[in-house]
Coordinates of C-alpha atoms in Angstrom, one line a residue:
M1 CA 11.2 40.9 -10.3
T2 CA 8.4 38.5 -9.3
K3 CA 7.6 35.5 -11.5
P4 CA 4.2 36.0 -13.2
T5 CA 1.4 33.5 -12.2
Y6 CA 0.8 31.0 -15.0
S7 CA -2.7 30.6 -16.1
R8 CA -2.8 26.9 -17.2
L9 CA -1.6 24.0 -15.1
F10 CA -1.7 20.3 -16.4
L11 CA -3.8 18.1 -14.1
S12 CA -4.2 14.7 -16.0
G13 CA -4.4 12.9 -19.3
P14 CA -4.9 9.4 -20.6
E15 CA -2.8 7.0 -18.5
R16 CA -0.5 4.7 -20.3
P17 CA -2.0 1.3 -19.7
M18 CA 0.0 -1.2 -17.5
F19 CA -2.6 -3.9 -17.7
M20 CA -5.1 -5.2 -20.3
E21 CA -7.9 -5.0 -17.7
K22 CA -11.4 -3.6 -17.9
G23 CA -12.4 -0.6 -15.8
L24 CA -9.0 1.1 -15.3
Y25 CA -8.5 3.2 -18.5
S26 CA -10.1 5.1 -21.3
G27 CA -11.1 3.2 -24.4
Y28 CA -13.8 2.3 -27.0
K29 CA -17.2 2.0 -25.5
N30 CA -18.0 -1.1 -27.5
R31 CA -15.1 -2.9 -26.0
N32 CA -16.6 -2.8 -22.6
G33 CA -14.0 -0.9 -20.8
L34 CA -10.7 -2.4 -22.3
A35 CA -8.0 0.1 -22.5
C36 CA -7.0 1.9 -25.7
E37 CA -3.9 4.0 -26.2
L38 CA -4.1 7.2 -28.3
P39 CA -4.2 8.0 -31.1
A40 CA -7.7 6.3 -31.4
T41 CA -9.8 6.2 -34.5
L42 CA -13.6 6.3 -34.2
E43 CA -15.9 5.3 -37.0
S44 CA -19.1 7.2 -37.5
G45 CA -21.3 6.7 -34.5
E46 CA -18.5 5.0 -32.5
E47 CA -17.7 6.2 -29.0
Y48 CA -14.6 6.8 -26.8
T49 CA -15.2 7.0 -23.0
S50 CA -13.0 8.1 -20.1
T51 CA -14.9 6.1 -17.5
G52 CA -11.8 4.1 -16.4
F53 CA -11.0 4.7 -12.9
L54 CA -7.4 5.9 -13.6
D55 CA -8.6 8.3 -16.3
A56 CA -11.7 9.7 -14.6
L57 CA -11.3 13.2 -13.0
P58 CA -11.6 12.8 -9.1
H59 CA -13.8 15.6 -7.8
E60 CA -12.2 15.2 -4.4
F61 CA -8.9 16.0 -5.8
I62 CA -10.0 19.1 -7.5
K63 CA -11.8 20.2 -4.2
Q64 CA -8.7 19.5 -2.1
I65 CA -6.2 21.4 -4.2
A66 CA -8.8 24.3 -4.5
V67 CA -8.9 24.5 -8.3
R68 CA -12.0 26.4 -9.4
K69 CA -11.8 26.3 -13.1
V70 CA -11.0 23.3 -15.2
Q71 CA -10.7 22.9 -19.0
L72 CA -10.7 19.7 -21.1
D73 CA -8.3 20.1 -24.1
I74 CA -9.0 17.6 -26.9
E75 CA -7.1 17.4 -30.2
C76 CA -9.0 15.4 -32.9
S77 CA -9.2 15.2 -36.6
G78 CA -12.9 16.1 -37.3
Q79 CA -16.2 16.9 -36.0
A80 CA -17.5 15.0 -32.8
L81 CA -19.9 15.2 -29.9
L82 CA -18.4 15.6 -26.5
S83 CA -20.6 14.7 -23.4
F84 CA -19.8 15.1 -19.8
Y85 CA -21.1 12.8 -17.1
I86 CA -20.8 12.7 -13.2
L87 CA -20.9 9.9 -10.6
L88 CA -22.6 11.1 -7.4
E89 CA -22.4 9.7 -3.9
N90 CA -25.6 7.8 -4.5
Q91 CA -23.7 5.5 -7.0
K92 CA -25.7 7.0 -10.0
I93 CA -24.2 8.5 -13.1
Y94 CA -25.9 11.4 -14.7
H95 CA -25.4 13.0 -18.1
C96 CA -24.5 16.7 -17.7
K97 CA -23.9 18.6 -20.9
D98 CA -22.9 18.2 -24.5
Y99 CA -20.5 20.2 -26.7
D100 CA -19.5 20.1 -30.4
L101 CA -15.9 19.4 -31.3
I102 CA -14.2 20.6 -34.5
E103 CA -11.1 19.5 -36.2
G104 CA -8.0 20.6 -34.3
R105 CA -7.4 21.5 -30.7
N106 CA -10.5 22.2 -28.6
S107 CA -10.6 23.7 -25.3
V108 CA -13.9 23.1 -23.4
D109 CA -14.6 24.6 -19.9
L110 CA -16.0 22.0 -17.6
P111 CA -19.7 23.0 -16.6
K112 CA -19.7 24.8 -13.3
I113 CA -22.3 22.5 -12.0
L114 CA -19.9 19.7 -12.3
L115 CA -17.2 21.4 -10.1
D116 CA -19.7 22.8 -7.7
E117 CA -21.8 19.6 -7.1
P118 CA -21.4 18.8 -3.3
N119 CA -22.0 15.1 -3.9
A120 CA -19.8 14.5 -6.9
R121 CA -17.3 11.7 -6.9
L122 CA -16.0 11.3 -10.4
I123 CA -16.2 13.2 -13.6
F124 CA -16.2 11.3 -17.0
F125 CA -16.5 12.3 -20.7
K126 CA -17.5 10.6 -23.8
I127 CA -16.6 11.5 -27.5
K128 CA -18.8 10.3 -30.4
A129 CA -17.8 10.6 -34.1
I130 CA -20.8 12.1 -35.9
D131 CA -20.8 11.9 -39.7
S132 CA -17.5 10.4 -40.4
A133 CA -14.4 8.7 -38.9
I134 CA -12.3 10.8 -36.7
T135 CA -9.0 10.3 -34.8
I136 CA -8.5 11.4 -31.3
F137 CA -4.7 12.4 -30.8
N138 CA -4.7 13.5 -27.2
W139 CA -6.7 15.0 -24.3
A140 CA -5.9 16.6 -21.0
Y141 CA -7.6 18.2 -18.0
I142 CA -6.0 21.6 -17.5
A143 CA -6.5 23.9 -14.2
L144 CA -7.1 27.5 -15.2
D145 CA -5.7 30.2 -12.9
P146 CA -4.6 27.5 -10.3
P147 CA -3.8 28.5 -6.7
S148 CA -0.3 30.3 -6.5
Y149 CA 1.1 27.7 -4.0
L150 CA 1.2 25.1 -6.8
Q151 CA 3.6 27.2 -8.9
K152 CA 5.9 27.7 -5.9
Y153 CA 6.4 24.0 -5.2
K154 CA 10.0 22.9 -5.7
E155 CA 10.6 19.1 -5.7
L156 CA 9.2 16.1 -4.0
T157 CA 11.5 13.2 -2.9
I158 CA 10.7 9.5 -3.2
L159 CA 12.7 7.0 -1.0
S160 CA 13.1 3.3 -1.6
R161 CA 15.3 0.5 -0.6
T162 CA 16.0 -2.5 -2.7
L163 CA 17.7 -5.9 -2.5
G164 CA 18.5 -6.8 -6.2
D165 CA 15.6 -5.1 -7.9
S166 CA 16.8 -1.5 -8.3
T167 CA 17.2 -1.8 -12.0
R168 CA 13.4 -2.7 -12.4
L169 CA 12.5 0.2 -10.1
I170 CA 14.7 2.5 -12.2
N171 CA 13.2 1.3 -15.5
Q172 CA 9.7 2.0 -14.0
F173 CA 10.7 5.6 -13.3
I174 CA 12.2 6.1 -16.7
D175 CA 8.9 5.2 -18.2
L176 CA 7.0 7.5 -15.8
H177 CA 9.5 10.3 -16.8
D178 CA 8.9 9.6 -20.5
Q179 CA 5.1 10.1 -19.9
Y180 CA 5.8 13.3 -18.1
E181 CA 8.0 14.7 -20.9
K182 CA 5.6 13.5 -23.6
S183 CA 2.7 15.3 -21.9
K184 CA 4.8 18.5 -21.8
D185 CA 5.6 18.2 -25.4
D186 CA 1.9 17.7 -26.2
Y187 CA 0.9 20.9 -24.2
P188 CA 3.4 23.6 -24.8
G189 CA 2.8 26.8 -22.9
T190 CA 1.1 24.8 -20.1
E191 CA 2.9 24.5 -16.6
F192 CA 3.6 21.3 -15.0
L193 CA 4.3 20.4 -11.4
P194 CA 7.9 19.2 -11.0
F195 CA 8.7 15.6 -11.5
P196 CA 9.9 13.9 -8.3
R197 CA 13.4 12.8 -7.4
L198 CA 13.8 9.1 -6.7
I199 CA 16.6 8.0 -4.1
I200 CA 17.3 4.3 -4.0
Y201 CA 19.5 2.5 -1.4
E202 CA 20.5 -0.8 -2.9
S203 CA 21.9 -3.5 -0.8
D204 CA 22.9 -6.0 -3.4
S205 CA 26.4 -5.2 -4.8
K206 CA 25.9 -6.6 -8.2
S207 CA 22.6 -4.9 -8.7
Y208 CA 24.1 -1.6 -7.4
L209 CA 26.8 -1.8 -10.2
E210 CA 24.2 -2.7 -12.9
S211 CA 21.9 0.1 -11.9
R212 CA 24.7 2.6 -11.7
S213 CA 25.7 1.8 -15.2
L214 CA 22.0 2.2 -16.4
I215 CA 21.8 5.6 -14.8
Q216 CA 25.1 6.8 -16.3
D217 CA 24.3 5.3 -19.8
E218 CA 20.9 6.9 -19.8
R219 CA 22.2 10.1 -18.3
I220 CA 19.3 10.1 -15.8
S221 CA 19.3 13.2 -13.6
F222 CA 16.2 12.4 -11.5
I223 CA 17.3 9.3 -9.9
T224 CA 20.1 9.0 -7.2
L225 CA 21.5 5.6 -6.4
K226 CA 23.4 4.7 -3.2
H227 CA 25.1 1.4 -2.0
N228 CA 23.7 0.2 1.3
K229 CA 26.6 -2.1 2.0
A230 CA 24.7 -4.0 4.8
N231 CA 21.5 -5.8 4.2
L232 CA 19.6 -5.0 7.3
G233 CA 16.1 -6.4 6.3
G234 CA 13.3 -4.4 4.9
G235 CA 12.6 -2.5 8.0
G236 CA 16.2 -1.8 8.8
N237 CA 17.1 -0.8 5.3
M238 CA 14.0 1.7 5.3
C239 CA 15.0 3.2 8.6
L240 CA 18.4 3.9 7.4
T241 CA 17.3 5.4 4.1
V242 CA 14.7 7.7 5.7
Y243 CA 17.2 8.8 8.4
E244 CA 20.0 9.5 6.0
E245 CA 17.8 11.2 3.3
Y246 CA 15.0 12.7 5.3
I247 CA 15.6 13.2 9.0
T248 CA 19.1 14.7 8.6
R249 CA 18.1 16.9 5.7
A250 CA 17.1 20.2 7.3
T251 CA 15.3 21.5 4.1
R252 CA 13.6 18.3 3.3
N253 CA 10.2 18.1 5.1
Q254 CA 8.3 15.7 2.8
F255 CA 8.9 12.4 1.0
I256 CA 7.1 9.4 -0.4
M257 CA 8.1 5.9 1.0
L258 CA 7.9 3.4 -1.8
D259 CA 8.3 -0.4 -1.9
S260 CA 10.6 -1.6 -4.6
D261 CA 8.0 -3.9 -6.3
T262 CA 5.1 -1.3 -6.1
L263 CA 3.7 -0.3 -9.6
V264 CA 2.8 3.4 -9.7
P265 CA 0.6 5.0 -12.4
F266 CA 1.8 8.4 -13.6
R267 CA -1.4 10.0 -12.4
T268 CA -0.8 8.8 -8.9
L269 CA 2.7 10.1 -8.9
Y270 CA 1.6 13.5 -10.3
F271 CA -1.3 13.9 -8.0
S272 CA 1.0 13.1 -5.0
V273 CA 3.1 16.1 -5.9
A274 CA 0.0 18.2 -5.9
L275 CA -1.1 17.0 -2.5
A276 CA 2.4 17.5 -1.1
A277 CA 2.4 21.0 -2.3
L278 CA -1.0 21.5 -0.6
H279 CA 0.2 20.1 2.7
A280 CA 3.4 22.2 2.5
Y281 CA 1.3 25.3 1.8
K282 CA -0.9 24.5 4.8
Q283 CA 2.1 23.5 6.9
T284 CA 0.3 20.3 7.9
S285 CA 1.9 17.1 9.5
I286 CA 0.1 14.2 7.8
S287 CA 0.6 10.9 6.1
T288 CA -1.5 10.1 3.0
V289 CA -2.3 6.6 1.9
P290 CA -3.5 5.4 -1.5
T291 CA -5.9 2.5 -2.7
I292 CA -3.8 -0.5 -3.3
L293 CA -4.9 -2.9 -6.1
Y294 CA -3.5 -6.5 -6.7
S295 CA -1.0 -6.4 -9.6
K296 CA -2.1 -9.8 -10.6
N297 CA -5.7 -9.0 -10.4
P298 CA -5.5 -5.2 -11.2
D299 CA -9.2 -4.6 -11.0
T300 CA -9.4 -5.9 -7.5
I301 CA -8.7 -3.9 -4.2
L302 CA -6.2 -5.2 -1.8
E303 CA -6.9 -2.4 0.6
S304 CA -8.2 1.2 0.6
G305 CA -7.4 2.0 4.0
A306 CA -7.2 -0.5 7.0
L307 CA -7.9 -0.9 10.7
F308 CA -5.4 -2.6 13.1
G309 CA -6.6 -4.9 15.9
R310 CA -10.4 -4.8 15.3
G311 CA -13.0 -5.5 12.6
N312 CA -11.6 -9.0 11.5
W313 CA -12.2 -12.6 12.2
G314 CA -15.7 -12.1 13.5
I315 CA -14.5 -10.2 16.7
A316 CA -15.9 -6.8 17.3
A317 CA -14.0 -4.3 19.5
S318 CA -13.6 -0.6 19.9
N319 CA -10.0 -0.8 20.8
A320 CA -7.1 -2.8 19.3
S321 CA -7.5 -6.4 20.7
Q322 CA -6.6 -8.6 17.6
P323 CA -3.0 -8.8 16.4
C324 CA -4.0 -8.4 12.7
I325 CA -5.4 -5.9 10.3
A326 CA -8.8 -5.6 8.6
P327 CA -8.1 -4.2 5.1
L328 CA -11.1 -2.0 4.0
H329 CA -12.8 -2.7 0.7
N330 CA -10.6 -5.9 0.2
G331 CA -11.7 -7.9 -2.8
Q332 CA -14.1 -5.2 -4.2
K333 CA -13.9 -4.4 -7.9
I334 CA -12.5 -0.9 -8.7
S335 CA -14.9 -0.7 -11.7
D336 CA -17.9 -1.0 -9.4
K337 CA -19.5 2.3 -9.1
E338 CA -20.6 1.8 -5.5
T339 CA -17.0 1.0 -4.7
Q340 CA -15.8 4.1 -6.5
A341 CA -18.2 6.3 -4.7
A342 CA -17.2 4.8 -1.4
I343 CA -13.4 5.1 -1.7
I344 CA -13.0 8.3 -3.6
K345 CA -13.6 10.6 -0.5
T346 CA -10.8 11.2 1.9
R347 CA -11.2 8.8 4.9
Y348 CA -9.4 7.8 8.2
T349 CA -7.0 4.9 8.2
D350 CA -4.9 3.4 11.0
Y351 CA -1.5 3.3 9.4
P352 CA 0.5 4.3 6.3
P353 CA 1.6 1.1 4.3
F354 CA 5.2 1.2 3.2
I355 CA 4.0 0.0 -0.1
Y356 CA 3.4 3.7 -0.9
S357 CA 2.6 6.6 1.4
I358 CA 3.2 10.4 1.5
F359 CA 4.6 12.0 4.6
S360 CA 4.5 15.8 5.3
A361 CA 5.9 17.4 8.4
K362 CA 5.3 21.0 9.5
N363 CA 8.2 21.1 12.0
K364 CA 11.2 19.2 13.2
E365 CA 9.4 17.7 16.1
D366 CA 6.9 16.0 13.9
K367 CA 9.5 15.0 11.3
I368 CA 11.3 12.6 13.5
Q369 CA 8.0 10.7 14.0
F370 CA 8.0 9.5 10.4
L371 CA 11.1 7.5 11.1
P372 CA 10.2 3.7 10.7
V373 CA 11.6 1.4 13.4
P374 CA 14.2 -1.1 12.1
F375 CA 12.1 -4.2 13.1
F376 CA 12.9 -7.4 11.3
L377 CA 9.2 -8.4 12.1
R378 CA 6.3 -7.5 9.9
G379 CA 4.0 -4.7 11.0
D380 CA 6.5 -1.9 11.1
D381 CA 4.0 0.3 9.2
I382 CA 1.4 -0.5 11.9
E383 CA 3.8 0.6 14.7
L384 CA 4.4 3.8 12.7
G385 CA 0.7 4.5 12.5
I386 CA 0.3 3.9 16.3
N387 CA 3.2 6.4 16.9
L388 CA 1.7 9.0 14.5
K389 CA -1.7 8.7 16.3
H390 CA 0.0 9.2 19.7
H391 CA 1.5 12.4 18.3
N392 CA -1.8 13.5 16.9
I393 CA -0.5 13.2 13.3
E394 CA -3.4 12.3 11.0
C395 CA -3.3 9.4 8.6
E396 CA -5.8 9.6 5.7
A397 CA -6.7 7.3 2.8
N398 CA -7.1 9.2 -0.5
G399 CA -8.9 6.6 -2.8
F400 CA -8.1 8.6 -6.0
L401 CA -4.4 7.7 -5.5
V402 CA -3.8 4.2 -6.8
V403 CA -0.9 1.8 -6.8
F404 CA -0.5 -1.8 -7.6
Q405 CA 1.3 -4.6 -5.6
E406 CA 1.1 -8.3 -5.1
P407 CA 1.3 -9.1 -1.3
K408 CA 3.7 -11.8 -0.1
H409 CA 2.3 -13.9 2.7
S410 CA 2.8 -17.3 4.2
L411 CA 2.5 -18.9 7.7
W412 CA 6.0 -17.6 8.3
H413 CA 4.9 -14.0 7.5
E414 CA 1.7 -14.6 9.5
F415 CA 3.8 -15.7 12.6
M416 CA 6.0 -12.5 12.3
A417 CA 2.8 -10.3 11.9
I418 CA 0.7 -11.8 14.6
L419 CA 3.7 -11.9 17.1
H420 CA 4.4 -8.2 16.5
G421 CA 0.8 -7.2 16.6
T422 CA 0.4 -9.0 19.8
C423 CA 3.5 -7.2 21.3
L424 CA 2.0 -3.9 20.1
I425 CA -1.3 -4.7 21.9
F426 CA 0.5 -5.5 25.1
A427 CA 2.7 -2.5 24.8
S428 CA -0.3 -0.2 24.5
H429 CA -2.1 -1.7 27.3
D430 CA -2.5 0.3 30.6
S431 CA -1.3 -2.4 33.1
A432 CA -2.4 -0.1 36.0
N433 CA -6.0 -0.7 35.0
N434 CA -8.0 -3.9 34.9
D435 CA -6.6 -6.6 32.6
Q436 CA -10.1 -7.3 31.2
G437 CA -9.1 -5.0 28.3
L438 CA -7.0 -7.8 27.0
N439 CA -9.9 -10.3 26.8
G440 CA -10.3 -9.6 23.0
L441 CA -6.7 -10.9 22.5
R442 CA -7.5 -14.2 24.3
D443 CA -10.7 -14.5 22.1
Y444 CA -8.7 -14.0 19.0
F445 CA -6.2 -16.8 19.8
L446 CA -9.0 -19.2 20.8
T447 CA -11.0 -18.3 17.7
R448 CA -8.0 -19.1 15.5
T449 CA -7.2 -22.2 17.4
N450 CA -10.7 -23.6 17.0
C451 CA -10.7 -22.8 13.3
H452 CA -7.4 -24.5 12.6
S453 CA -8.3 -27.5 14.8
S454 CA -11.5 -28.1 12.8
A455 CA -9.4 -28.3 9.6
F456 CA -6.8 -30.7 11.1
D457 CA -4.3 -27.9 10.2
I458 CA -1.3 -28.7 12.4
S459 CA 0.8 -26.2 10.6
G460 CA -1.6 -23.4 11.4
L461 CA -1.8 -24.5 15.1
H462 CA 2.0 -24.5 15.2
T463 CA 2.0 -20.9 14.0
Y464 CA -0.1 -19.5 16.8
N465 CA 1.6 -21.8 19.3
S466 CA 5.0 -20.5 18.3
V467 CA 3.7 -16.8 18.8
L468 CA 2.7 -17.6 22.3
E469 CA 5.9 -19.5 23.0
R470 CA 7.9 -16.4 21.9
I471 CA 6.0 -14.1 24.2
I472 CA 6.5 -16.3 27.2
S473 CA 10.2 -16.2 26.5
L474 CA 10.1 -12.6 27.3
L475 CA 9.3 -13.5 30.9
E476 CA 12.6 -15.3 31.1
W477 CA 14.9 -12.5 29.9
N478 CA 16.1 -9.6 32.0
D479 CA 15.2 -6.1 30.9
E480 CA 18.5 -5.3 29.6
D481 CA 18.7 -8.2 27.2
A482 CA 15.1 -8.4 26.1
A483 CA 15.0 -6.1 23.1
K484 CA 18.2 -7.5 21.7
K485 CA 17.2 -11.1 22.2
F486 CA 13.7 -10.7 20.9
H487 CA 14.7 -8.8 17.7
N488 CA 17.5 -11.3 16.8
P489 CA 16.8 -11.9 13.1
D490 CA 18.6 -15.3 13.2
Y491 CA 15.6 -16.7 15.3
Y492 CA 13.1 -15.5 12.7
L493 CA 14.9 -16.8 9.8
K494 CA 14.7 -20.3 11.4
M495 CA 11.1 -19.9 11.8
R496 CA 10.6 -20.3 8.0
S497 CA 10.2 -24.0 8.9
L498 CA 6.6 -23.1 9.6
N499 CA 6.1 -23.2 5.7
S500 CA 7.6 -26.8 5.5
R501 CA 4.1 -28.5 4.7
F502 CA 3.5 -26.1 1.8
S503 CA 5.1 -26.8 -1.5
Q504 CA 4.9 -25.8 -5.2
S505 CA 4.6 -29.3 -6.2
N506 CA 1.3 -29.7 -4.2
Y507 CA 0.1 -26.4 -5.9
R508 CA 0.8 -27.8 -9.3
V509 CA -1.1 -31.1 -8.3
I510 CA -4.1 -29.0 -7.5
Q511 CA -3.8 -27.1 -10.7
A512 CA -3.7 -30.4 -12.7
L513 CA -6.7 -31.7 -11.0
E514 CA -8.7 -28.5 -11.7
E515 CA -7.5 -28.7 -15.4
N516 CA -8.5 -32.4 -15.8
G517 CA -12.0 -32.8 -14.6
G518 CA -12.0 -30.5 -11.5
I519 CA -12.0 -31.2 -7.8
D520 CA -14.7 -33.4 -6.3
S521 CA -16.1 -31.1 -3.7
S522 CA -18.0 -34.0 -2.0
R523 CA -14.7 -35.6 -0.9
I524 CA -12.2 -32.7 -1.0
A525 CA -12.4 -29.3 0.7
K526 CA -10.2 -26.5 -0.8
V527 CA -9.7 -23.3 1.2
P528 CA -7.3 -20.4 1.5
F529 CA -4.5 -21.1 3.8
L530 CA -5.7 -18.4 6.1
Y531 CA -9.4 -18.8 6.4
Y532 CA -12.5 -17.7 8.5
E533 CA -14.3 -20.2 10.4
T534 CA -17.4 -19.5 8.2
Q535 CA -15.3 -20.3 5.2
M536 CA -14.1 -23.7 6.5
R537 CA -17.7 -24.5 7.7
A538 CA -19.2 -23.6 4.3
Y539 CA -16.5 -26.0 2.4
L540 CA -17.0 -28.8 5.0
E541 CA -20.7 -28.6 4.6
K542 CA -20.3 -29.4 0.8
T543 CA -18.5 -32.8 1.6
I544 CA -20.2 -36.0 2.5
G545 CA -19.1 -36.6 6.1
L546 CA -15.5 -35.7 6.9
P547 CA -13.6 -34.9 3.7
D548 CA -10.8 -37.2 2.6
Q549 CA -8.5 -34.2 2.0
I550 CA -8.4 -30.6 3.0
I551 CA -6.4 -28.5 0.6
L552 CA -4.9 -25.2 1.9
I553 CA -4.0 -22.9 -0.9
N554 CA -1.5 -20.0 -0.8
D555 CA -1.9 -18.1 -4.1
S556 CA 0.6 -15.4 -3.2
N557 CA 3.6 -17.9 -3.5
K558 CA 1.9 -20.6 -5.4
T559 CA 2.1 -23.3 -2.6
A560 CA -0.3 -25.7 -1.1
N561 CA -0.6 -28.0 1.9
I562 CA -2.7 -31.2 1.2
I563 CA -4.0 -32.6 4.5
E564 CA -5.0 -36.2 4.5
T565 CA -7.6 -36.4 7.2
S566 CA -7.4 -40.2 7.6
K567 CA -3.7 -40.0 8.3
T568 CA -3.9 -37.0 10.8
D569 CA -3.5 -38.0 14.3
A570 CA -6.3 -36.3 16.2
S571 CA -4.3 -36.7 19.5
Q572 CA -1.6 -34.5 18.0
I573 CA -4.2 -31.8 17.1
Q574 CA -5.6 -32.0 20.7
K575 CA -2.0 -31.8 22.1
V576 CA -1.1 -28.6 20.4
R577 CA -4.4 -27.2 21.1
S578 CA -4.0 -27.9 24.8
E579 CA -0.5 -26.2 24.6
I580 CA -2.0 -23.1 23.2
I581 CA -4.6 -22.9 25.9
E582 CA -1.9 -23.5 28.7
K583 CA 0.4 -20.9 27.2
L584 CA -2.6 -18.3 27.1
D585 CA -3.2 -19.0 30.8
I586 CA 0.5 -18.3 31.6
I587 CA 0.6 -15.1 29.5
F588 CA -2.7 -13.6 30.9
A589 CA -1.7 -14.7 34.5
N590 CA 1.4 -12.5 34.0
A591 CA -0.2 -9.9 31.8
R592 CA 1.3 -7.0 33.6
K593 CA 4.8 -8.3 33.3
V594 CA 4.3 -9.2 29.7
S595 CA 3.0 -5.6 29.0
K596 CA 6.1 -4.3 30.7
K597 CA 8.4 -6.4 28.5
C598 CA 6.5 -5.5 25.4
K599 CA 6.9 -1.9 26.2
L600 CA 10.6 -2.4 26.3
I601 CA 10.9 -4.3 23.1
C602 CA 8.6 -1.8 21.3
D603 CA 10.5 1.4 22.6
R604 CA 11.0 3.1 19.3
N605 CA 13.5 5.6 20.6
H606 CA 15.8 3.1 22.3
I607 CA 15.7 0.7 19.2
I608 CA 16.2 3.4 16.6
S609 CA 19.2 5.1 18.5
E610 CA 20.9 1.7 19.2
Y611 CA 20.4 0.6 15.5
L612 CA 21.6 4.0 13.9
A613 CA 24.6 4.2 16.2
Q614 CA 25.6 0.9 14.6
Y615 CA 24.8 1.4 10.9
S616 CA 24.5 5.1 10.1
L617 CA 27.6 7.2 9.4
K618 CA 25.7 10.4 10.0
A619 CA 24.4 9.1 13.3
K620 CA 27.8 8.1 14.5
T621 CA 29.3 11.5 13.4
A622 CA 26.6 13.2 15.3
S623 CA 27.1 11.2 18.4
E624 CA 30.8 12.0 18.3
Q625 CA 30.3 15.6 17.9
S626 CA 27.9 15.5 20.9
N627 CA 30.5 13.7 23.0
T628 CA 33.2 16.2 22.0
K629 CA 30.9 19.1 23.2
D630 CA 30.2 17.2 26.5
I631 CA 33.9 16.8 27.1
S632 CA 34.9 20.3 26.4

């Protein structure tokens, strides 16, 4: 007997606020976009709006999952006026249609014009109390007669690796599951997509035991916790997790990769399940990327898609020539209608950030391509993006998926990111052709050298000098040892010394100055620790002559470097600058040799197989079985 098709599927409802920030959630209109949890009481004439980005209904999502009929269910205590609005591609919001609400549960079909409008971006509603005070108890968008593939979808797996913070991640998902169950209680008779299963590989023994007790005490059935007895670094731990829980599972063709410190709204999690169901139905190999907001500035975009190797530092290039990323829409406000209209459409992006990405494979051949390489270096997600592109697997940014994270960065992180990015560019270079294609790489290092030199920034110069020094060392190693020596974590841990001139005490000094009269911009220049040449020039133009001090601020770890210009030896700056130029000459004189070495150290098949043979029990077992067959 076949299961009957259900006629109502929950799509979304009011998001439980994580932040007291404008522009994210539904709330009272007279509070200018501040969040308001339900139930909410409206006095006569007062209005409740759903214009917050996380509560608005994305037209692109409805279009992608092929839902043709949508209903807004609202439960309230009295008469009110419901109005629908729509944000179009031209960044303008138009009033569409009004409906009368009565006491109790109201089910209102969204006007057909809202769902069929080809230039639609977001759908909003507003509820206005008419003659007397009313209370809004709950509301939800419901799909009527949804596509049959949605009801057949089983369960999506989320994979994460942690080092001491698994308990925090578990508590986040307990809260997400509570929201899921509450919505089910509020809408009996309405179907829901299945709640995902979270699998965590915890490397800290103490945290593993605490988290295991929490799961047992709370009787949590949707979280699996495993002890990863070796701490293999972020990339290594994720490689092991994905291999054990995805690659070796024949029936598991989709998963979400999640950083342990990423904050995930319920709507994002739920919409991710719907998109995974769509990709499974279409048998599509694809990676899907969200918009990432800063958790400390939750109305501000960290990135909504990104480009690798081009579009940054004032250097234009059609191919990857810069060892860094250009985050798209960085710094823009999520409440801005122009920004909303721009990011809500599905767009191309270069790579899937491990912060949060959805992976779907249509076959076993594509499935293996989603395995991250166990680099200790930064940029493993960029390498994965390059690999996916090589195998014609799309990577797309879906702006209506939103997560929050606070990035961690420093000169040490910059060193690892730029080093890896440079190696990836050399590895992808066709050494048989003219080496002019690498000119953009030389331009990049010269641009950064000039910028840091103008700021008397010896730490910044040492960072880029160290990158070039490490690349030259490749020329000194034989092919057999190159990968092992280059990826030795001990070397990179020692390079934390690049941060030595930055301190939290310096940061607190700057805070004290700003709180007690401010910083004299005629004498002191204050800039981010990674700065554009135009930024530095603009700050230096404010000072009278050469500034007494140049302050480099790193807000991500609350440290600062205070440069005393009068005490800085200009000859030392010139010395490091000359070393950088000399190293560039050596590297580009041996460009083809460097390219060959970089191909070796970036060979994902070799690195992964060597790594898994050492750390994965499943890989060891498979290798032993293969050897037994060969012998027999």
